[in-house]
Coordinates of N, CA, C and O and ligand atoms in Angstrom, one line a residue:
X1 N 101.3 206.4 184.3 CA 102.0 205.6 183.3 C 103.0 204.6 184.0 O 103.8 205.0 184.8
X2 N 102.8 203.4 183.6 CA 103.7 202.4 184.2 C 105.1 202.5 183.7 O 105.3 202.8 182.5
X3 N 106.1 202.1 184.5 CA 107.5 202.1 184.0 C 107.7 201.0 182.9 O 106.8 200.1 182.8
X4 N 108.7 201.1 182.1 CA 109.0 200.1 181.0 C 109.0 198.7 181.6 O 108.5 197.8 181.0
X5 N 109.7 198.6 182.8 CA 109.8 197.3 183.4 C 108.5 196.6 183.7 O 108.3 195.4 183.5
X6 N 107.5 197.5 184.1 CA 106.2 197.0 184.4 C 105.3 196.8 183.2 O 104.2 196.2 183.3
X7 N 105.7 197.3 182.1 CA 105.0 197.1 180.8 C 105.5 195.9 180.0 O 104.7 195.5 179.1
X8 N 106.7 195.6 180.2 CA 107.3 194.5 179.3 C 106.8 193.1 179.6 O 106.6 192.7 180.8
X9 N 106.5 192.4 178.6 CA 106.2 191.0 178.7 C 106.6 190.3 177.4 O 106.8 191.0 176.4
X10 N 106.7 189.0 177.5 CA 107.2 188.3 176.3 C 106.1 188.4 175.2 O 104.9 188.1 175.5
X11 N 106.5 188.7 174.0 CA 105.6 188.7 172.8 C 106.1 187.7 171.8 O 107.3 187.7 171.4
X12 N 105.2 186.8 171.5 CA 105.6 185.7 170.6 C 104.9 185.7 169.3 O 105.3 184.9 168.4
X13 N 103.9 186.5 169.1 CA 103.1 186.6 167.9 C 103.2 188.0 167.3 O 102.9 188.9 168.1
X14 N 103.5 188.1 166.1 CA 103.7 189.4 165.5 C 102.9 189.7 164.3 O 102.5 188.8 163.5
X15 N 102.6 191.0 164.1 CA 102.0 191.5 162.8 C 103.1 191.4 161.7 O 104.3 191.3 162.0
X16 N 102.6 191.5 160.4 CA 103.5 191.5 159.3 C 104.4 192.7 159.2 O 105.4 192.7 158.6
X17 N 103.9 193.8 159.9 CA 104.6 195.1 159.7 C 106.1 195.0 159.9 O 106.6 194.3 160.9
X18 N 106.9 195.6 159.1 CA 108.3 195.6 159.3 C 108.8 196.4 160.4 O 108.1 197.4 160.8
X19 N 110.0 196.2 160.9 CA 110.6 197.0 161.9 C 111.6 197.9 161.2 O 112.4 197.5 160.5
X20 N 111.4 199.2 161.4 CA 112.2 200.2 160.6 C 113.7 200.1 161.1 O 114.0 199.6 162.2
X21 N 114.5 200.6 160.2 CA 116.0 200.6 160.5 C 116.3 201.6 161.7 O 117.2 201.4 162.4
X22 N 115.4 202.6 161.8 CA 115.6 203.6 163.0 C 115.4 202.8 164.3 O 116.1 202.9 165.2
X23 N 114.3 202.0 164.3 CA 114.0 201.2 165.5 C 115.1 200.2 165.7 O 115.5 200.0 166.9
X24 N 115.5 199.5 164.7 CA 116.6 198.5 164.8 C 117.8 199.2 165.4 O 118.4 198.6 166.4
X25 N 118.2 200.4 165.0 CA 119.3 201.1 165.5 C 119.1 201.4 167.0 O 120.0 201.2 167.8
X26 N 117.9 201.8 167.4 CA 117.6 202.2 168.8 C 117.8 200.9 169.6 O 118.3 201.0 170.8
X27 N 117.3 199.8 169.1 CA 117.4 198.5 169.9 C 118.9 198.2 170.2 O 119.3 197.8 171.3
X28 N 119.7 198.3 169.1 CA 121.1 198.0 169.2 C 121.9 199.0 170.1 O 122.8 198.6 170.8
X29 N 121.5 200.2 170.0 CA 122.2 201.2 170.8 C 121.9 200.9 172.3 O 122.8 201.0 173.2
X30 N 120.6 200.6 172.6 CA 120.3 200.2 174.0 C 121.0 199.0 174.4 O 121.5 198.9 175.6
X31 N 121.1 198.0 173.5 CA 121.8 196.8 173.9 C 123.3 197.1 174.3 O 123.7 196.6 175.3
X32 N 123.9 198.0 173.6 CA 125.3 198.3 173.9 C 125.5 199.3 175.0 O 126.6 199.6 175.4
X33 N 124.4 199.8 175.5 CA 124.5 200.7 176.6 C 124.4 200.0 178.0 O 124.4 200.6 179.0
X34 N 124.3 198.7 177.9 CA 124.1 197.9 179.2 C 125.4 197.9 180.0 O 126.5 198.1 179.5
X35 N 125.2 197.7 181.3 CA 126.3 197.6 182.2 C 127.0 196.3 181.9 O 126.4 195.3 181.5
X36 N 128.3 196.2 182.2 CA 129.1 195.0 182.0 C 130.3 195.0 183.0 O 130.8 196.1 183.3
X37 N 130.7 193.8 183.4 CA 131.8 193.7 184.3 C 133.1 194.4 183.8 O 133.5 194.1 182.6
X38 N 133.7 195.2 184.5 CA 134.8 196.1 184.1 C 134.6 196.8 182.7 O 135.5 197.1 182.0
X39 N 133.3 196.9 182.4 CA 132.9 197.6 181.2 C 133.5 196.8 180.0 O 133.8 197.4 178.9
X40 N 133.5 195.5 180.1 CA 134.1 194.7 179.0 C 133.3 194.5 177.8 O 133.9 194.1 176.7
X41 N 132.0 194.8 177.8 CA 131.2 194.8 176.6 C 131.4 193.5 175.7 O 131.9 193.7 174.6
X42 N 131.1 192.3 176.2 CA 131.4 191.1 175.4 C 130.5 190.8 174.3 O 130.6 189.7 173.7
X43 N 129.7 191.7 173.9 CA 128.6 191.4 172.9 C 128.9 191.8 171.5 O 129.6 192.7 171.1
X44 N 128.3 190.9 170.6 CA 128.2 191.2 169.2 C 126.8 190.8 168.8 O 126.2 190.0 169.5
X45 N 126.3 191.3 167.7 CA 124.9 191.0 167.3 C 124.8 190.6 165.8 O 125.5 191.2 165.0
X46 N 123.9 189.7 165.5 CA 123.6 189.5 164.1 C 122.1 189.8 163.9 O 121.3 189.3 164.7
X47 N 121.8 190.7 163.0 CA 120.4 191.1 162.7 C 119.9 190.3 161.6 O 120.5 190.3 160.5
X48 N 118.8 189.6 161.7 CA 118.3 188.7 160.7 C 116.9 189.1 160.3 O 116.0 189.1 161.1
X49 N 116.7 189.4 159.0 CA 115.4 189.6 158.4 C 115.0 188.6 157.4 O 113.9 188.5 156.9
X50 N 116.0 187.8 157.0 CA 115.8 186.8 156.0 C 114.9 185.7 156.4 O 115.2 185.0 157.4
X51 N 113.7 185.6 155.7 CA 112.6 184.7 156.2 C 113.1 183.2 156.3 O 112.8 182.5 157.2
X52 N 113.9 182.8 155.3 CA 114.4 181.4 155.3 C 115.3 181.1 156.5 O 115.2 180.0 157.1
X53 N 116.1 182.1 156.8 CA 117.0 181.9 158.0 C 116.2 181.9 159.3 O 116.5 181.1 160.2
X54 N 115.3 182.8 159.3 CA 114.4 182.9 160.6 C 113.7 181.5 160.8 O 113.6 181.0 161.9
X55 N 113.3 180.9 159.7 CA 112.6 179.7 159.7 C 113.6 178.6 160.2 O 113.2 177.7 161.1
X56 N 114.8 178.6 159.7 CA 115.8 177.6 160.1 C 116.1 177.7 161.6 O 116.1 176.7 162.3
X57 N 116.2 179.0 162.0 CA 116.5 179.2 163.4 C 115.4 178.8 164.4 O 115.6 178.4 165.5
X58 N 114.2 178.8 163.8 CA 113.0 178.5 164.7 C 113.0 177.0 165.0 O 112.2 176.6 165.9
X59 N 113.9 176.2 164.4 CA 113.9 174.8 164.7 C 115.1 174.4 165.6 O 115.3 173.2 165.9
X60 N 115.8 175.4 166.1 CA 116.9 175.2 166.9 C 116.5 174.5 168.3 O 117.2 173.7 168.9
X61 N 115.3 174.9 168.8 CA 114.8 174.3 170.0 C 113.3 174.4 170.0 O 112.7 175.1 169.2
X62 N 112.7 173.7 170.9 CA 111.2 173.7 171.0 C 110.6 175.1 171.2 O 109.6 175.5 170.6
X63 N 111.4 175.9 172.0 CA 110.9 177.3 172.4 C 111.2 178.3 171.3 O 110.9 179.5 171.5
X64 N 111.8 177.9 170.2 CA 112.3 178.9 169.2 C 111.2 179.2 168.2 O 111.5 180.0 167.3
X65 N 110.0 178.6 168.3 CA 109.0 178.8 167.3 C 108.6 180.3 167.0 O 108.2 180.6 165.8
X66 N 108.7 181.2 167.9 CA 108.3 182.6 167.6 C 109.1 183.2 166.5 O 108.6 184.1 165.8
X67 N 110.3 182.6 166.2 CA 111.1 183.2 165.1 C 110.5 183.0 163.7 O 110.7 183.8 162.8
X68 N 109.6 182.0 163.6 CA 109.0 181.7 162.3 C 108.1 182.8 161.8 O 108.1 183.2 160.7
X69 N 107.4 183.5 162.8 CA 106.5 184.5 162.4 C 107.0 185.9 162.7 O 106.3 186.9 162.6
X70 N 108.3 186.0 163.1 CA 108.8 187.3 163.4 C 109.4 188.0 162.2 O 110.0 187.4 161.3
X71 N 109.2 189.4 162.1 CA 109.8 190.1 160.9 C 111.3 190.2 161.1 O 112.0 190.5 160.1
X72 N 111.8 189.9 162.3 CA 113.2 190.4 162.6 C 113.7 189.7 163.8 O 112.9 189.4 164.7
X73 N 114.9 189.4 163.9 CA 115.5 188.8 165.1 C 116.9 189.3 165.3 O 117.7 189.6 164.4
X74 N 117.3 189.4 166.6 CA 118.7 189.7 166.9 C 119.3 188.5 167.6 O 118.7 188.0 168.6
X75 N 120.4 188.0 167.0 CA 121.1 186.9 167.7 C 122.2 187.6 168.4 O 123.1 188.3 167.9
X76 N 122.3 187.4 169.8 CA 123.3 188.0 170.6 C 124.5 187.0 170.6 O 124.3 185.8 170.8
X77 N 125.7 187.5 170.5 CA 126.9 186.6 170.5 C 127.8 187.1 171.6 O 128.0 188.3 171.7
X78 N 128.4 186.2 172.3 CA 129.3 186.5 173.4 C 130.7 186.2 173.0 O 131.0 185.1 172.5
X79 N 131.6 187.2 173.1 CA 133.0 187.0 172.7 C 133.9 187.1 173.9 O 133.6 187.7 174.9
X80 N 135.1 186.5 173.7 CA 136.1 186.5 174.8 C 136.7 187.9 174.8 O 136.8 188.6 173.8
X81 N 136.9 188.4 176.0 CA 137.4 189.7 176.2 C 138.8 189.7 176.8 O 139.5 190.7 176.9
X82 N 139.2 188.5 177.4 CA 140.4 188.5 178.1 C 140.4 189.1 179.5 O 141.4 189.4 180.1
X83 N 139.1 189.4 179.9 CA 139.0 190.1 181.2 C 138.1 189.2 182.2 O 138.5 188.1 182.5
X84 N 136.9 189.7 182.5 CA 136.1 189.0 183.5 C 135.3 187.9 182.7 O 134.1 188.0 182.5
X85 N 136.0 186.8 182.3 CA 135.3 185.8 181.5 C 134.1 185.2 182.1 O 133.1 185.1 181.4
X86 N 134.1 184.9 183.4 CA 133.0 184.2 183.9 C 131.8 185.1 184.2 O 130.7 184.7 184.5
X87 N 132.0 186.4 184.0 CA 130.9 187.3 184.2 C 130.2 187.7 182.9 O 129.2 188.4 182.9
X88 N 130.8 187.2 181.8 CA 130.2 187.6 180.5 C 128.7 187.2 180.3 O 128.0 188.0 179.8
X89 N 128.3 186.1 180.8 CA 126.8 185.8 180.7 C 125.9 186.8 181.3 O 124.8 187.1 180.8
X90 N 126.4 187.3 182.5 CA 125.6 188.3 183.1 C 125.5 189.6 182.3 O 124.5 190.3 182.2
X91 N 126.6 190.0 181.7 CA 126.7 191.1 180.8 C 125.7 191.0 179.7 O 125.0 191.9 179.3
X92 N 125.7 189.7 179.1 CA 124.9 189.5 178.0 C 123.4 189.5 178.4 O 122.5 190.0 177.6
X93 N 123.1 189.1 179.6 CA 121.7 189.1 180.1 C 121.2 190.6 180.2 O 120.1 190.9 179.8
X94 N 122.1 191.4 180.7 CA 121.8 192.8 180.9 C 121.5 193.5 179.6 O 120.6 194.2 179.4
X95 N 122.3 193.1 178.6 CA 122.2 193.7 177.3 C 120.9 193.2 176.6 O 120.2 194.0 176.0
X96 N 120.5 192.0 176.9 CA 119.2 191.5 176.3 C 118.0 192.2 176.9 O 117.1 192.6 176.2
X97 N 118.1 192.4 178.2 CA 117.0 193.0 178.9 C 116.8 194.5 178.4 O 115.7 195.0 178.2
X98 N 118.0 195.1 178.1 CA 117.9 196.5 177.5 C 117.2 196.4 176.2 O 116.4 197.3 175.9
X99 N 117.5 195.4 175.4 CA 116.8 195.3 174.0 C 115.3 195.2 174.2 O 114.5 195.8 173.6
X100 N 114.9 194.3 175.2 CA 113.5 194.1 175.4 C 112.8 195.3 175.9 O 111.6 195.6 175.6
X101 N 113.5 196.1 176.8 CA 112.8 197.3 177.3 C 112.8 198.4 176.2 O 111.8 199.1 176.1
X102 N 113.8 198.5 175.4 CA 113.8 199.4 174.3 C 112.6 199.1 173.3 O 111.9 199.9 172.8
X103 N 112.5 197.8 173.1 CA 111.4 197.3 172.2 C 110.0 197.8 172.7 O 109.2 198.3 172.0
X104 N 109.9 197.6 174.0 CA 108.6 198.0 174.7 C 108.4 199.5 174.5 O 107.3 200.0 174.2
X105 N 109.5 200.3 174.7 CA 109.5 201.8 174.6 C 109.1 202.2 173.1 O 108.3 203.1 172.9
X106 N 109.5 201.4 172.1 CA 109.3 201.7 170.7 C 107.9 201.2 170.3 O 107.5 201.3 169.1
X107 N 107.1 200.6 171.2 CA 105.8 200.0 170.8 C 105.9 198.7 170.1 O 105.0 198.2 169.5
X108 N 107.1 198.1 170.3 CA 107.4 196.7 169.7 C 107.3 195.7 170.8 O 107.1 196.1 172.0
X109 N 107.4 194.5 170.5 CA 107.4 193.4 171.5 C 108.5 192.4 171.1 O 108.9 192.3 169.9
X110 N 108.9 191.6 172.1 CA 109.9 190.6 171.7 C 110.0 189.5 172.8 O 109.3 189.6 173.8
X111 N 110.7 188.5 172.4 CA 110.9 187.4 173.4 C 112.3 186.9 173.3 O 112.9 186.8 172.3
X112 N 112.8 186.6 174.5 CA 114.2 186.1 174.7 C 114.1 184.6 174.4 O 113.3 183.9 175.1
X113 N 114.8 184.1 173.5 CA 114.8 182.6 173.2 C 116.2 182.1 173.6 O 117.2 182.5 173.1
X114 N 116.1 181.2 174.6 CA 117.3 180.8 175.3 C 118.2 179.9 174.4 O 117.7 179.0 173.8
X115 N 119.5 180.2 174.5 CA 120.5 179.4 173.8 C 121.6 178.9 174.7 O 121.6 177.8 175.1
X116 N 122.4 179.8 175.1 CA 123.5 179.5 176.0 C 123.0 179.2 177.4 O 122.0 179.8 177.8
X117 N 123.5 178.1 178.1 CA 124.7 177.3 177.8 C 124.4 176.0 177.1 O 125.1 175.0 177.3
X118 N 123.2 175.8 176.5 CA 122.8 174.5 175.9 C 123.7 174.3 174.6 O 123.6 174.9 173.6
X119 N 124.6 173.3 174.8 CA 125.6 173.0 173.7 C 125.0 172.7 172.4 O 125.5 173.1 171.3
X120 N 123.9 171.9 172.4 CA 123.3 171.6 171.1 C 122.7 172.8 170.3 O 122.9 172.9 169.1
X121 N 122.1 173.7 171.1 CA 121.6 174.9 170.4 C 122.7 175.8 169.9 O 122.6 176.3 168.8
X122 N 123.8 175.9 170.7 CA 124.9 176.7 170.3 C 125.5 176.2 169.0 O 125.7 176.9 168.0
X123 N 125.6 174.8 169.0 CA 126.2 174.2 167.8 C 125.3 174.4 166.5 O 125.8 174.7 165.4
X124 N 124.0 174.2 166.7 CA 123.1 174.4 165.6 C 123.2 175.8 165.0 O 123.2 176.0 163.8
X125 N 123.2 176.8 165.9 CA 123.2 178.2 165.5 C 124.5 178.5 164.8 O 124.6 179.2 163.7
X126 N 125.6 178.0 165.3 CA 126.9 178.2 164.7 C 127.0 177.7 163.3 O 127.5 178.3 162.4
X127 N 126.3 176.6 163.1 CA 126.3 176.0 161.8 C 125.4 176.7 160.8 O 125.8 177.0 159.7
X128 N 124.2 177.1 161.3 CA 123.3 177.8 160.4 C 123.8 179.2 160.0 O 123.8 179.6 158.8
X129 N 124.5 179.9 160.9 CA 125.0 181.2 160.7 C 126.4 181.3 160.3 O 127.0 182.4 160.1
X130 N 127.1 180.2 160.3 CA 128.5 180.1 160.0 C 129.3 181.1 160.9 O 130.0 182.0 160.4
X131 N 129.2 180.9 162.2 CA 129.8 181.8 163.2 C 131.2 181.3 163.6 O 131.5 180.2 163.8
X132 N 132.0 182.3 163.7 CA 133.4 182.2 164.1 C 133.6 181.5 165.4 O 132.7 181.6 166.3
X133 N 134.6 180.7 165.6 CA 134.8 179.9 166.8 C 135.0 180.8 168.1 O 134.8 180.4 169.2
X134 N 135.4 182.0 167.9 CA 135.6 182.9 169.0 C 134.3 183.5 169.6 O 134.3 184.1 170.6
X135 N 133.2 183.2 168.9 CA 131.9 183.8 169.3 C 131.0 182.7 169.7 O 130.9 181.7 169.1
X136 N 130.3 182.9 170.9 CA 129.3 181.9 171.3 C 127.9 182.5 171.2 O 127.6 183.5 171.9
X137 N 127.0 181.9 170.5 CA 125.6 182.4 170.4 C 125.0 182.3 171.9 O 125.1 181.3 172.6
X138 N 124.5 183.4 172.3 CA 124.0 183.5 173.7 C 122.5 183.4 173.7 O 121.9 182.7 174.6
X139 N 121.8 184.1 172.9 CA 120.3 183.9 172.8 C 119.8 184.5 171.4 O 120.7 185.0 170.7
X140 N 118.6 184.3 171.2 CA 118.0 184.9 170.0 C 116.8 185.7 170.5 O 116.0 185.2 171.3
X141 N 116.6 186.9 169.9 CA 115.5 187.8 170.4 C 114.6 188.1 169.2 O 115.0 188.8 168.3
X142 N 113.4 187.5 169.2 CA 112.4 187.7 168.2 C 111.8 189.0 168.5 O 111.4 189.3 169.6
X143 N 111.6 189.9 167.5 CA 111.1 191.2 167.7 C 110.1 191.6 166.6 O 110.3 191.3 165.4
X144 N 109.1 192.3 166.9 CA 108.1 192.8 165.9 C 107.0 193.6 166.6 O 107.0 193.8 167.8
X145 N 106.1 194.0 165.8 CA 104.9 194.7 166.3 C 103.9 193.6 166.8 O 103.6 192.6 166.1
X146 N 103.5 193.7 168.1 CA 102.7 192.6 168.7 C 101.4 192.4 167.9 O 100.7 193.4 167.6
X147 N 101.0 191.2 167.7 CA 99.7 190.8 167.2 C 98.7 191.2 168.2 O 98.9 191.1 169.4
X148 N 97.4 191.5 167.8 CA 96.4 192.0 168.7 C 96.1 191.0 169.8 O 95.9 191.3 171.0
X149 N 96.2 189.7 169.5 CA 96.0 188.6 170.5 C 97.0 188.7 171.7 O 96.7 188.1 172.7
X150 N 98.1 189.4 171.5 CA 99.1 189.5 172.5 C 98.7 190.6 173.5 O 99.4 190.7 174.5
X151 N 97.7 191.3 173.3 CA 97.3 192.4 174.1 C 96.5 191.9 175.4 O 95.4 192.3 175.6
X152 N 97.2 191.1 176.2 CA 96.6 190.6 177.4 C 97.2 191.3 178.6 O 98.3 191.8 178.5
X153 N 96.5 191.3 179.7 CA 97.1 192.0 180.9 C 98.4 191.4 181.4 O 98.6 190.2 181.2
X154 N 99.2 192.2 182.0 CA 100.4 191.7 182.5 C 100.2 191.2 184.0 O 99.6 191.8 184.8
X155 N 100.7 190.0 184.2 CA 100.6 189.4 185.6 C 101.6 190.1 186.5 O 102.8 190.2 186.1
X156 N 101.1 190.5 187.6 CA 102.0 191.1 188.6 C 102.7 190.0 189.4 O 102.0 189.1 189.8
X157 N 104.0 190.1 189.6 CA 104.6 189.0 190.3 C 105.2 189.4 191.7 O 105.9 188.6 192.3
X158 N 104.9 190.6 192.1 CA 105.5 191.1 193.3 C 105.1 190.2 194.5 O 104.0 189.8 194.6
X159 N 106.1 189.8 195.2 CA 105.9 188.9 196.3 C 106.7 189.3 197.6 O 107.9 189.2 197.6
X160 N 106.0 189.9 198.5 CA 106.6 190.4 199.7 C 107.4 189.4 200.4 O 108.5 189.8 201.0
X161 N 107.1 188.1 200.4 CA 107.8 187.1 201.1 C 109.2 186.9 200.6 O 110.0 186.2 201.2
X162 N 109.5 187.4 199.4 CA 110.8 187.2 198.8 C 111.8 188.3 199.4 O 113.0 188.3 199.0
X163 N 111.3 189.1 200.2 CA 112.1 190.3 200.7 C 112.4 190.2 202.2 O 111.4 190.0 203.0
X164 N 113.6 190.3 202.5 CA 114.0 190.5 203.9 C 114.5 191.9 204.1 O 115.2 192.4 203.2
X165 N 114.3 192.5 205.2 CA 114.8 193.8 205.4 C 115.8 193.9 206.5 O 115.6 193.2 207.6
X166 N 116.9 194.6 206.4 CA 117.8 194.8 207.5 C 117.9 196.3 207.6 O 118.5 197.0 206.7
X167 N 117.3 196.9 208.6 CA 117.3 198.3 208.8 C 118.4 198.8 209.7 O 118.9 198.1 210.5
Ligands
FMN1 C1 117.0 182.6 179.8 C2 115.7 182.7 179.2 C3 115.3 181.8 178.2 C4 114.0 181.8 177.6 N1 113.8 181.0 176.6 C5 112.6 181.1 175.9 C6 112.3 180.3 174.8 O1 113.1 179.5 174.4 N2 111.1 180.4 174.2 C7 110.2 181.3 174.6 O2 109.1 181.4 174.0 N3 110.4 182.1 175.7 C8 111.6 182.0 176.4 N4 111.8 182.8 177.4 C9 110.8 183.8 178.0 C10 110.2 183.3 179.3 O3 109.4 182.2 179.0 C11 109.4 184.5 179.9 O4 110.2 185.5 180.1 C12 108.7 184.0 181.2 O5 107.7 183.1 180.9 C13 108.1 185.2 181.9 O6 107.1 185.9 181.0 P1 107.2 187.4 180.6 O7 108.5 187.6 179.8 O8 106.0 187.6 179.7 O9 107.2 188.2 181.8 C14 113.1 182.8 178.0 C15 113.5 183.7 179.0 C16 114.7 183.7 179.6 C17 115.1 184.7 180.6

C-alpha cells in the first residue's frame, strides 16, 4: 500500500455525490493539525456548497474552473497573528497539503487553486465572499468524489539528481 503522499494527485472532475459533514469535519481537523511557525495557526476557512457561489468563484482565474463541477470547496484564509507574519504563507501551504492528504485518505480528491499572492484574485474573492479586511484569501480547494476519468496513473517524479548527500 502506497503512502498517502504517493497516492495524492490533483483531481479536477467530480461525481455528483455529496461530501458528508463527517468527511468535511475530518478535512478541517487535518487542516488545523498542520505545523505552523511558533504554532501561530494563521488559518480560517470558509466551506462553500452553494452552487451559485461555486460558479462565481470558478471565474476568479483561468485555473479555477474545477470549482464549477465541485460539490464542495474550502476557501483558506490567512489572518494576521502578530507573530511570524512572513512565515504565514508557509503555514497555510502546510495546512492545504494536510487537507489534500486527508481527502485522499477519505477516498475523495481535490485540487489546490492558487490565489495568494495574486492581488486581482484576492480582491475578487474578497468581494464575492464579503471577507473582512483582516483576512487574506490564500487559496481555494475544490473537493469531491473523483470522476472515473480521473482514475489515471500517478506520475512518479523522483529525481536522484536533485539530491546531494553530505555523509
Ligand atoms: C500554489 C499552487 C497553485 C495551483 N493552482 C492551480 C489552479 O489554479 N488550478 C488548477 O487546476 N491546479 C492548480 N494547482 C495544482 C497543480 O497544477 C498541480 O499540483 C501540479 O500540476 C502537480 O500535479 P499533481 O497535484 O496531480 O501532483 C496549483 C498547485 C499549487 C501548489
